[in-house]
Amino acid sequence: MIKVHGINHIGFTVPDIEQAVEFFTEVFGAETIMNVGYVDVDDEFMDRRLGVNAGRRIKDMRVLQCGKGGALEIFEYSGEDASPLKMNSEIGGFHIALEVDNVYESAEKMKAMGVDLLEGPTLIDAGPMEGLNWLYFRTPWGQYMEIVSTEGPMGYEKDGGPKMWSPKP
């Protein structure tokens, strides 16, 4: 078994890296900790090391830190047109959840900033996720993400056992 210390980063691709950096910086106070820029490699490197089709190149790459925890590694590729984003229900679909102090207050701020919020926030009041406040939103490029908060232990914590990591003290 390999010992894992935690999640180092989550990498994802966006159509416009400047738009993505501006969004995370303005809405969540993210800080750019690494600005890699263009990655000058050949098709063989892209295919064998990254699983990327020939002709595609990393046009720009940035690493952002949003609070504590794993970083966001953001890519913009050049070359062929990208396929559309996958829905959360599709294989390969995903979302990133950011923990905030209060989902309801954060939702009001995000709404005032023009962020595309889905319906909610929602409080789960029973079961293993009891106590979780959550809200999905869409980024300017259409990626689903989530903000979450809790005010105490979640339902599953009442039974003891391992607990999810939280950046909050």
Short mmCIF file of N, CA and C in Angstrom, two decimals:
data_model
loop_
_atom_site.label_atom_id
_atom_site.label_comp_id
_atom_site.label_asym_id
_atom_site.label_seq_id
_atom_site.Cartn_x
_atom_site.Cartn_y
_atom_site.Cartn_z
N MET A 1 0.84 -1.18 0.00
CA MET A 1 0.00 0.00 0.00
C MET A 1 0.89 1.24 0.00
N ILE A 2 0.50 2.24 -0.75
CA ILE A 2 1.23 3.50 -0.82
C ILE A 2 0.63 4.48 0.19
N LYS A 3 1.46 5.09 1.00
CA LYS A 3 0.99 6.08 1.96
C LYS A 3 0.75 7.41 1.24
N VAL A 4 -0.46 7.92 1.33
CA VAL A 4 -0.82 9.20 0.72
C VAL A 4 -0.91 10.24 1.82
N HIS A 5 -0.26 11.37 1.62
CA HIS A 5 -0.28 12.45 2.60
C HIS A 5 -1.47 13.38 2.41
N GLY A 6 -2.00 13.44 1.21
CA GLY A 6 -3.14 14.31 0.92
C GLY A 6 -3.18 14.65 -0.56
N ILE A 7 -4.13 15.46 -0.95
CA ILE A 7 -4.26 15.87 -2.35
C ILE A 7 -3.36 17.08 -2.57
N ASN A 8 -2.43 16.95 -3.50
CA ASN A 8 -1.48 18.02 -3.82
C ASN A 8 -2.14 19.07 -4.70
N HIS A 9 -2.81 18.63 -5.76
CA HIS A 9 -3.48 19.57 -6.66
C HIS A 9 -4.56 18.85 -7.45
N ILE A 10 -5.45 19.64 -8.03
CA ILE A 10 -6.45 19.15 -8.97
C ILE A 10 -6.21 19.90 -10.26
N GLY A 11 -5.96 19.15 -11.33
CA GLY A 11 -5.68 19.77 -12.62
C GLY A 11 -6.89 19.70 -13.53
N PHE A 12 -7.16 20.78 -14.25
CA PHE A 12 -8.25 20.79 -15.22
C PHE A 12 -7.95 21.81 -16.31
N THR A 13 -8.64 21.64 -17.43
CA THR A 13 -8.42 22.45 -18.62
C THR A 13 -9.56 23.44 -18.80
N VAL A 14 -9.22 24.65 -19.18
CA VAL A 14 -10.20 25.71 -19.44
C VAL A 14 -9.97 26.27 -20.84
N PRO A 15 -10.99 26.90 -21.43
CA PRO A 15 -10.81 27.47 -22.77
C PRO A 15 -10.04 28.78 -22.76
N ASP A 16 -10.05 29.51 -21.64
CA ASP A 16 -9.40 30.82 -21.56
C ASP A 16 -8.79 30.96 -20.16
N ILE A 17 -7.49 30.78 -20.06
CA ILE A 17 -6.84 30.75 -18.75
C ILE A 17 -6.91 32.10 -18.04
N GLU A 18 -6.85 33.19 -18.79
CA GLU A 18 -6.94 34.51 -18.15
C GLU A 18 -8.30 34.69 -17.49
N GLN A 19 -9.36 34.24 -18.17
CA GLN A 19 -10.71 34.32 -17.61
C GLN A 19 -10.81 33.47 -16.34
N ALA A 20 -10.21 32.28 -16.36
CA ALA A 20 -10.26 31.39 -15.20
C ALA A 20 -9.50 31.98 -14.01
N VAL A 21 -8.31 32.49 -14.26
CA VAL A 21 -7.51 33.08 -13.19
C VAL A 21 -8.25 34.28 -12.60
N GLU A 22 -8.81 35.12 -13.45
CA GLU A 22 -9.57 36.29 -12.98
C GLU A 22 -10.76 35.85 -12.12
N PHE A 23 -11.49 34.81 -12.56
CA PHE A 23 -12.64 34.32 -11.81
C PHE A 23 -12.23 33.84 -10.42
N PHE A 24 -11.25 32.97 -10.33
CA PHE A 24 -10.84 32.43 -9.02
C PHE A 24 -10.22 33.51 -8.14
N THR A 25 -9.54 34.47 -8.73
CA THR A 25 -8.92 35.55 -7.96
C THR A 25 -9.98 36.50 -7.42
N GLU A 26 -10.90 36.93 -8.28
CA GLU A 26 -11.90 37.91 -7.86
C GLU A 26 -12.98 37.32 -6.97
N VAL A 27 -13.43 36.10 -7.24
CA VAL A 27 -14.52 35.51 -6.47
C VAL A 27 -14.03 34.86 -5.18
N PHE A 28 -12.89 34.18 -5.23
CA PHE A 28 -12.43 33.39 -4.08
C PHE A 28 -11.10 33.84 -3.50
N GLY A 29 -10.52 34.91 -4.01
CA GLY A 29 -9.26 35.40 -3.46
C GLY A 29 -8.08 34.49 -3.73
N ALA A 30 -8.15 33.70 -4.80
CA ALA A 30 -7.05 32.79 -5.14
C ALA A 30 -5.78 33.58 -5.44
N GLU A 31 -4.66 32.94 -5.18
CA GLU A 31 -3.36 33.55 -5.43
C GLU A 31 -2.61 32.68 -6.44
N THR A 32 -2.05 33.30 -7.48
CA THR A 32 -1.24 32.56 -8.44
C THR A 32 0.10 32.26 -7.78
N ILE A 33 0.41 30.97 -7.63
CA ILE A 33 1.67 30.59 -6.99
C ILE A 33 2.69 30.09 -8.01
N MET A 34 2.22 29.79 -9.22
CA MET A 34 3.13 29.35 -10.27
C MET A 34 2.55 29.75 -11.62
N ASN A 35 3.38 30.39 -12.44
CA ASN A 35 2.99 30.78 -13.79
C ASN A 35 3.96 30.09 -14.75
N VAL A 36 3.55 28.96 -15.30
CA VAL A 36 4.43 28.13 -16.11
C VAL A 36 4.52 28.64 -17.54
N GLY A 37 3.40 29.11 -18.09
CA GLY A 37 3.40 29.57 -19.48
C GLY A 37 3.38 28.41 -20.45
N TYR A 38 3.88 28.65 -21.66
CA TYR A 38 3.91 27.66 -22.74
C TYR A 38 4.87 26.53 -22.38
N VAL A 39 4.47 25.29 -22.66
CA VAL A 39 5.31 24.13 -22.41
C VAL A 39 5.80 23.61 -23.76
N ASP A 40 7.10 23.74 -24.02
CA ASP A 40 7.70 23.43 -25.32
C ASP A 40 8.16 21.97 -25.36
N VAL A 41 7.26 21.08 -25.79
CA VAL A 41 7.56 19.65 -25.92
C VAL A 41 6.99 19.15 -27.25
N ASP A 42 7.34 17.91 -27.63
CA ASP A 42 6.87 17.37 -28.91
C ASP A 42 5.64 16.49 -28.73
N ASP A 43 5.09 16.01 -29.89
CA ASP A 43 3.90 15.16 -29.88
C ASP A 43 4.10 13.89 -29.05
N GLU A 44 5.28 13.30 -29.14
CA GLU A 44 5.55 12.06 -28.41
C GLU A 44 5.44 12.29 -26.90
N PHE A 45 6.00 13.38 -26.42
CA PHE A 45 5.90 13.72 -25.00
C PHE A 45 4.43 13.90 -24.61
N MET A 46 3.69 14.66 -25.41
CA MET A 46 2.29 14.94 -25.09
C MET A 46 1.48 13.64 -25.02
N ASP A 47 1.73 12.73 -25.95
CA ASP A 47 1.00 11.47 -26.00
C ASP A 47 1.43 10.52 -24.88
N ARG A 48 2.71 10.25 -24.76
CA ARG A 48 3.19 9.22 -23.84
C ARG A 48 3.18 9.63 -22.38
N ARG A 49 3.34 10.91 -22.11
CA ARG A 49 3.40 11.35 -20.71
C ARG A 49 2.11 12.00 -20.22
N LEU A 50 1.32 12.57 -21.14
CA LEU A 50 0.10 13.27 -20.71
C LEU A 50 -1.18 12.70 -21.33
N GLY A 51 -1.05 11.77 -22.28
CA GLY A 51 -2.23 11.20 -22.92
C GLY A 51 -2.99 12.20 -23.77
N VAL A 52 -2.26 13.14 -24.39
CA VAL A 52 -2.86 14.22 -25.18
C VAL A 52 -2.62 13.95 -26.66
N ASN A 53 -3.63 14.21 -27.50
CA ASN A 53 -3.54 13.99 -28.94
C ASN A 53 -2.43 14.81 -29.58
N ALA A 54 -1.88 14.26 -30.67
CA ALA A 54 -0.85 14.95 -31.45
C ALA A 54 -1.38 16.31 -31.91
N GLY A 55 -0.50 17.28 -31.95
CA GLY A 55 -0.88 18.62 -32.40
C GLY A 55 -1.37 19.54 -31.30
N ARG A 56 -1.67 18.98 -30.15
CA ARG A 56 -2.09 19.81 -29.01
C ARG A 56 -0.87 20.20 -28.21
N ARG A 57 -0.87 21.41 -27.67
CA ARG A 57 0.22 21.88 -26.83
C ARG A 57 -0.35 22.62 -25.63
N ILE A 58 0.41 22.62 -24.54
CA ILE A 58 0.02 23.40 -23.37
C ILE A 58 0.40 24.84 -23.69
N LYS A 59 -0.62 25.63 -24.01
CA LYS A 59 -0.43 27.04 -24.35
C LYS A 59 -0.05 27.84 -23.11
N ASP A 60 -0.67 27.50 -21.98
CA ASP A 60 -0.40 28.19 -20.72
C ASP A 60 -0.82 27.28 -19.58
N MET A 61 -0.13 27.43 -18.47
CA MET A 61 -0.43 26.63 -17.28
C MET A 61 -0.16 27.50 -16.05
N ARG A 62 -1.13 27.51 -15.13
CA ARG A 62 -0.99 28.26 -13.88
C ARG A 62 -1.39 27.36 -12.72
N VAL A 63 -0.80 27.64 -11.57
CA VAL A 63 -1.19 26.96 -10.35
C VAL A 63 -1.68 28.03 -9.38
N LEU A 64 -2.91 27.84 -8.89
CA LEU A 64 -3.53 28.79 -7.97
C LEU A 64 -3.75 28.13 -6.62
N GLN A 65 -3.63 28.91 -5.57
CA GLN A 65 -3.95 28.44 -4.22
C GLN A 65 -5.20 29.17 -3.76
N CYS A 66 -6.21 28.39 -3.38
CA CYS A 66 -7.47 28.92 -2.85
C CYS A 66 -7.56 28.48 -1.40
N GLY A 67 -7.15 29.30 -0.47
CA GLY A 67 -7.19 28.90 0.93
C GLY A 67 -6.19 27.79 1.19
N LYS A 68 -6.56 26.88 2.11
CA LYS A 68 -5.70 25.76 2.48
C LYS A 68 -6.07 24.54 1.66
N GLY A 69 -5.17 23.59 1.57
CA GLY A 69 -5.45 22.34 0.87
C GLY A 69 -4.79 22.30 -0.49
N GLY A 70 -5.25 21.37 -1.31
CA GLY A 70 -4.68 21.17 -2.64
C GLY A 70 -4.85 22.40 -3.52
N ALA A 71 -3.90 22.57 -4.42
CA ALA A 71 -3.91 23.70 -5.35
C ALA A 71 -4.75 23.37 -6.58
N LEU A 72 -5.05 24.40 -7.36
CA LEU A 72 -5.73 24.24 -8.65
C LEU A 72 -4.69 24.42 -9.74
N GLU A 73 -4.49 23.39 -10.56
CA GLU A 73 -3.54 23.44 -11.67
C GLU A 73 -4.37 23.60 -12.95
N ILE A 74 -4.27 24.77 -13.56
CA ILE A 74 -5.15 25.12 -14.67
C ILE A 74 -4.36 25.15 -15.97
N PHE A 75 -4.92 24.49 -17.00
CA PHE A 75 -4.28 24.40 -18.31
C PHE A 75 -5.15 25.06 -19.37
N GLU A 76 -4.49 25.68 -20.36
CA GLU A 76 -5.13 26.06 -21.61
C GLU A 76 -4.30 25.44 -22.72
N TYR A 77 -4.95 24.69 -23.60
CA TYR A 77 -4.26 24.02 -24.71
C TYR A 77 -4.50 24.75 -26.01
N SER A 78 -3.56 24.61 -26.94
CA SER A 78 -3.74 25.07 -28.31
C SER A 78 -3.84 23.83 -29.19
N GLY A 79 -4.29 24.01 -30.42
CA GLY A 79 -4.43 22.88 -31.34
C GLY A 79 -5.88 22.68 -31.69
N GLU A 80 -6.28 21.42 -31.81
CA GLU A 80 -7.65 21.10 -32.23
C GLU A 80 -8.69 21.66 -31.26
N ASP A 81 -9.92 21.77 -31.76
CA ASP A 81 -11.00 22.24 -30.90
C ASP A 81 -11.24 21.23 -29.78
N ALA A 82 -11.51 21.74 -28.62
CA ALA A 82 -11.78 20.89 -27.47
C ALA A 82 -13.20 20.33 -27.54
N SER A 83 -13.41 19.17 -26.95
CA SER A 83 -14.75 18.61 -26.86
C SER A 83 -15.50 19.33 -25.74
N PRO A 84 -16.83 19.26 -25.76
CA PRO A 84 -17.60 19.98 -24.73
C PRO A 84 -17.37 19.39 -23.33
N LEU A 85 -17.66 20.21 -22.33
CA LEU A 85 -17.54 19.75 -20.94
C LEU A 85 -18.47 18.58 -20.69
N LYS A 86 -18.04 17.66 -19.88
CA LYS A 86 -18.89 16.54 -19.50
C LYS A 86 -19.82 16.98 -18.37
N MET A 87 -21.01 16.42 -18.38
CA MET A 87 -21.94 16.66 -17.29
C MET A 87 -21.46 15.89 -16.07
N ASN A 88 -21.88 16.29 -14.89
CA ASN A 88 -21.47 15.60 -13.66
C ASN A 88 -21.85 14.13 -13.67
N SER A 89 -22.92 13.77 -14.39
CA SER A 89 -23.39 12.39 -14.42
C SER A 89 -22.60 11.50 -15.39
N GLU A 90 -21.73 12.09 -16.20
CA GLU A 90 -20.98 11.33 -17.20
C GLU A 90 -19.63 10.88 -16.65
N ILE A 91 -19.15 9.75 -17.16
CA ILE A 91 -17.81 9.28 -16.79
C ILE A 91 -16.82 10.35 -17.20
N GLY A 92 -15.97 10.75 -16.28
CA GLY A 92 -15.02 11.83 -16.52
C GLY A 92 -15.54 13.19 -16.08
N GLY A 93 -16.83 13.28 -15.80
CA GLY A 93 -17.39 14.52 -15.26
C GLY A 93 -16.93 14.67 -13.81
N PHE A 94 -16.80 15.89 -13.35
CA PHE A 94 -16.34 16.10 -11.98
C PHE A 94 -16.74 17.49 -11.53
N HIS A 95 -16.60 17.70 -10.24
CA HIS A 95 -16.74 19.05 -9.70
C HIS A 95 -15.73 19.22 -8.58
N ILE A 96 -15.44 20.46 -8.26
CA ILE A 96 -14.54 20.79 -7.16
C ILE A 96 -15.37 21.51 -6.11
N ALA A 97 -15.25 21.10 -4.85
CA ALA A 97 -15.98 21.76 -3.77
C ALA A 97 -15.00 22.59 -2.94
N LEU A 98 -15.36 23.85 -2.74
CA LEU A 98 -14.56 24.78 -1.94
C LEU A 98 -15.28 25.01 -0.61
N GLU A 99 -14.58 24.81 0.49
CA GLU A 99 -15.19 25.01 1.80
C GLU A 99 -15.11 26.47 2.19
N VAL A 100 -16.26 27.03 2.57
CA VAL A 100 -16.37 28.43 2.97
C VAL A 100 -16.92 28.49 4.39
N ASP A 101 -16.89 29.68 5.00
CA ASP A 101 -17.42 29.82 6.36
C ASP A 101 -18.93 29.63 6.40
N ASN A 102 -19.63 30.20 5.43
CA ASN A 102 -21.09 30.17 5.43
C ASN A 102 -21.59 30.18 3.99
N VAL A 103 -22.19 29.08 3.56
CA VAL A 103 -22.66 28.96 2.18
C VAL A 103 -23.69 30.04 1.86
N TYR A 104 -24.56 30.35 2.79
CA TYR A 104 -25.64 31.31 2.52
C TYR A 104 -25.08 32.71 2.29
N GLU A 105 -24.16 33.14 3.13
CA GLU A 105 -23.53 34.46 2.94
C GLU A 105 -22.68 34.48 1.67
N SER A 106 -21.96 33.40 1.42
CA SER A 106 -21.13 33.33 0.21
C SER A 106 -21.99 33.36 -1.04
N ALA A 107 -23.15 32.69 -1.00
CA ALA A 107 -24.05 32.68 -2.15
C ALA A 107 -24.54 34.09 -2.47
N GLU A 108 -24.85 34.86 -1.45
CA GLU A 108 -25.29 36.24 -1.68
C GLU A 108 -24.19 37.07 -2.33
N LYS A 109 -22.96 36.91 -1.86
CA LYS A 109 -21.83 37.63 -2.45
C LYS A 109 -21.60 37.20 -3.89
N MET A 110 -21.67 35.89 -4.14
CA MET A 110 -21.46 35.38 -5.49
C MET A 110 -22.55 35.87 -6.44
N LYS A 111 -23.78 35.89 -5.95
CA LYS A 111 -24.90 36.38 -6.76
C LYS A 111 -24.67 37.84 -7.14
N ALA A 112 -24.23 38.65 -6.18
CA ALA A 112 -23.96 40.07 -6.44
C ALA A 112 -22.82 40.25 -7.44
N MET A 113 -21.91 39.27 -7.51
CA MET A 113 -20.79 39.33 -8.46
C MET A 113 -21.18 38.79 -9.84
N GLY A 114 -22.40 38.29 -9.97
CA GLY A 114 -22.86 37.78 -11.25
C GLY A 114 -22.51 36.33 -11.52
N VAL A 115 -22.12 35.57 -10.49
CA VAL A 115 -21.80 34.15 -10.67
C VAL A 115 -23.10 33.39 -10.94
N ASP A 116 -23.05 32.43 -11.86
CA ASP A 116 -24.21 31.63 -12.25
C ASP A 116 -24.46 30.54 -11.19
N LEU A 117 -25.38 30.81 -10.27
CA LEU A 117 -25.69 29.88 -9.18
C LEU A 117 -26.83 28.96 -9.58
N LEU A 118 -26.73 27.68 -9.22
CA LEU A 118 -27.85 26.78 -9.38
C LEU A 118 -28.77 26.99 -8.18
N GLU A 119 -29.87 26.27 -8.12
CA GLU A 119 -30.84 26.46 -7.04
C GLU A 119 -30.23 26.07 -5.70
N GLY A 120 -30.55 26.83 -4.68
CA GLY A 120 -30.02 26.56 -3.35
C GLY A 120 -29.62 27.85 -2.69
N PRO A 121 -28.88 27.79 -1.62
CA PRO A 121 -28.21 26.67 -0.99
C PRO A 121 -29.18 25.65 -0.38
N THR A 122 -28.63 24.47 -0.10
CA THR A 122 -29.40 23.37 0.45
C THR A 122 -28.73 22.88 1.73
N LEU A 123 -29.53 22.64 2.76
CA LEU A 123 -29.06 22.03 4.00
C LEU A 123 -29.53 20.59 4.02
N ILE A 124 -28.62 19.66 4.20
CA ILE A 124 -29.00 18.25 4.34
C ILE A 124 -29.28 18.02 5.81
N ASP A 125 -30.52 17.56 6.11
CA ASP A 125 -30.93 17.47 7.52
C ASP A 125 -31.09 16.06 8.05
N ALA A 126 -30.62 15.06 7.32
CA ALA A 126 -30.70 13.68 7.80
C ALA A 126 -29.65 12.83 7.07
N GLY A 127 -29.30 11.71 7.69
CA GLY A 127 -28.38 10.77 7.05
C GLY A 127 -26.92 11.10 7.28
N PRO A 128 -26.04 10.42 6.56
CA PRO A 128 -24.60 10.60 6.79
C PRO A 128 -24.10 12.00 6.46
N MET A 129 -24.79 12.71 5.56
CA MET A 129 -24.36 14.06 5.19
C MET A 129 -25.11 15.15 5.97
N GLU A 130 -25.86 14.75 6.98
CA GLU A 130 -26.60 15.71 7.81
C GLU A 130 -25.67 16.82 8.30
N GLY A 131 -26.14 18.06 8.18
CA GLY A 131 -25.35 19.21 8.62
C GLY A 131 -24.57 19.89 7.52
N LEU A 132 -24.57 19.31 6.32
CA LEU A 132 -23.83 19.90 5.20
C LEU A 132 -24.71 20.92 4.48
N ASN A 133 -24.20 22.13 4.35
CA ASN A 133 -24.82 23.17 3.52
C ASN A 133 -24.04 23.20 2.21
N TRP A 134 -24.74 23.18 1.08
CA TRP A 134 -24.04 23.14 -0.20
C TRP A 134 -24.79 23.91 -1.28
N LEU A 135 -24.01 24.33 -2.29
CA LEU A 135 -24.57 25.05 -3.44
C LEU A 135 -23.66 24.83 -4.63
N TYR A 136 -24.25 24.39 -5.74
CA TYR A 136 -23.51 24.27 -7.00
C TYR A 136 -23.58 25.59 -7.75
N PHE A 137 -22.53 25.85 -8.51
CA PHE A 137 -22.50 27.02 -9.40
C PHE A 137 -21.73 26.65 -10.65
N ARG A 138 -21.87 27.48 -11.69
CA ARG A 138 -21.14 27.28 -12.93
C ARG A 138 -20.12 28.39 -13.09
N THR A 139 -18.92 28.01 -13.50
CA THR A 139 -17.88 28.98 -13.80
C THR A 139 -18.21 29.66 -15.13
N PRO A 140 -17.52 30.74 -15.48
CA PRO A 140 -17.79 31.39 -16.76
C PRO A 140 -17.61 30.47 -17.97
N TRP A 141 -16.82 29.40 -17.85
CA TRP A 141 -16.62 28.48 -18.97
C TRP A 141 -17.53 27.25 -18.87
N GLY A 142 -18.44 27.22 -17.87
CA GLY A 142 -19.45 26.18 -17.79
C GLY A 142 -19.15 25.01 -16.87
N GLN A 143 -18.01 25.00 -16.21
CA GLN A 143 -17.65 23.91 -15.30
C GLN A 143 -18.48 24.02 -14.02
N TYR A 144 -19.05 22.90 -13.58
CA TYR A 144 -19.77 22.89 -12.32
C TYR A 144 -18.78 22.83 -11.16
N MET A 145 -19.03 23.64 -10.16
CA MET A 145 -18.26 23.62 -8.92
C MET A 145 -19.24 23.79 -7.77
N GLU A 146 -18.73 23.71 -6.55
CA GLU A 146 -19.60 23.71 -5.38
C GLU A 146 -18.93 24.47 -4.25
N ILE A 147 -19.74 25.14 -3.43
CA ILE A 147 -19.27 25.66 -2.16
C ILE A 147 -20.00 24.89 -1.07
N VAL A 148 -19.30 24.62 0.03
CA VAL A 148 -19.88 23.86 1.14
C VAL A 148 -19.51 24.52 2.47
N SER A 149 -20.35 24.29 3.47
CA SER A 149 -20.02 24.69 4.84
C SER A 149 -20.77 23.80 5.81
N THR A 150 -20.23 23.69 7.01
CA THR A 150 -20.89 22.97 8.10
C THR A 150 -20.76 23.83 9.35
N GLU A 151 -21.68 23.64 10.26
CA GLU A 151 -21.64 24.38 11.53
C GLU A 151 -21.33 23.46 12.70
N GLY A 152 -21.10 22.22 12.42
CA GLY A 152 -20.80 21.24 13.46
C GLY A 152 -20.52 19.91 12.78
N PRO A 153 -20.50 18.83 13.55
CA PRO A 153 -20.23 17.52 12.97
C PRO A 153 -21.32 17.13 11.96
N MET A 154 -20.91 16.41 10.93
CA MET A 154 -21.87 15.87 9.97
C MET A 154 -22.43 14.56 10.54
N GLY A 155 -23.53 14.10 9.97
CA GLY A 155 -24.21 12.91 10.46
C GLY A 155 -23.31 11.70 10.62
N TYR A 156 -22.47 11.44 9.63
CA TYR A 156 -21.62 10.25 9.68
C TYR A 156 -20.62 10.31 10.83
N GLU A 157 -20.28 11.51 11.29
CA GLU A 157 -19.29 11.66 12.36
C GLU A 157 -19.82 11.17 13.71
N LYS A 158 -21.14 11.09 13.84
CA LYS A 158 -21.75 10.65 15.10
C LYS A 158 -21.44 9.18 15.39
N ASP A 159 -21.12 8.42 14.32
CA ASP A 159 -20.83 6.99 14.48
C ASP A 159 -19.35 6.72 14.78
N GLY A 160 -18.52 7.77 14.81
CA GLY A 160 -17.08 7.58 15.00
C GLY A 160 -16.43 7.18 13.68
N GLY A 161 -15.21 6.73 13.74
CA GLY A 161 -14.51 6.31 12.53
C GLY A 161 -13.80 7.47 11.86
N PRO A 162 -13.23 7.22 10.68
CA PRO A 162 -12.46 8.26 10.00
C PRO A 162 -13.33 9.45 9.60
N LYS A 163 -12.70 10.62 9.52
CA LYS A 163 -13.42 11.84 9.18
C LYS A 163 -12.81 12.49 7.94
N MET A 164 -13.66 13.17 7.19
CA MET A 164 -13.17 13.94 6.04
C MET A 164 -12.29 15.07 6.55
N TRP A 165 -11.25 15.39 5.78
CA TRP A 165 -10.38 16.51 6.13
C TRP A 165 -11.10 17.82 5.88
N SER A 166 -10.85 18.80 6.71
CA SER A 166 -11.40 20.14 6.53
C SER A 166 -10.28 21.15 6.70
N PRO A 167 -10.27 22.19 5.86
CA PRO A 167 -9.26 23.22 6.03
C PRO A 167 -9.54 24.14 7.21
N LYS A 168 -10.77 24.06 7.74
CA LYS A 168 -11.12 24.91 8.88
C LYS A 168 -10.54 24.32 10.16
N PRO A 169 -10.09 25.19 11.07
CA PRO A 169 -9.51 24.68 12.34
C PRO A 169 -10.55 23.98 13.19
#
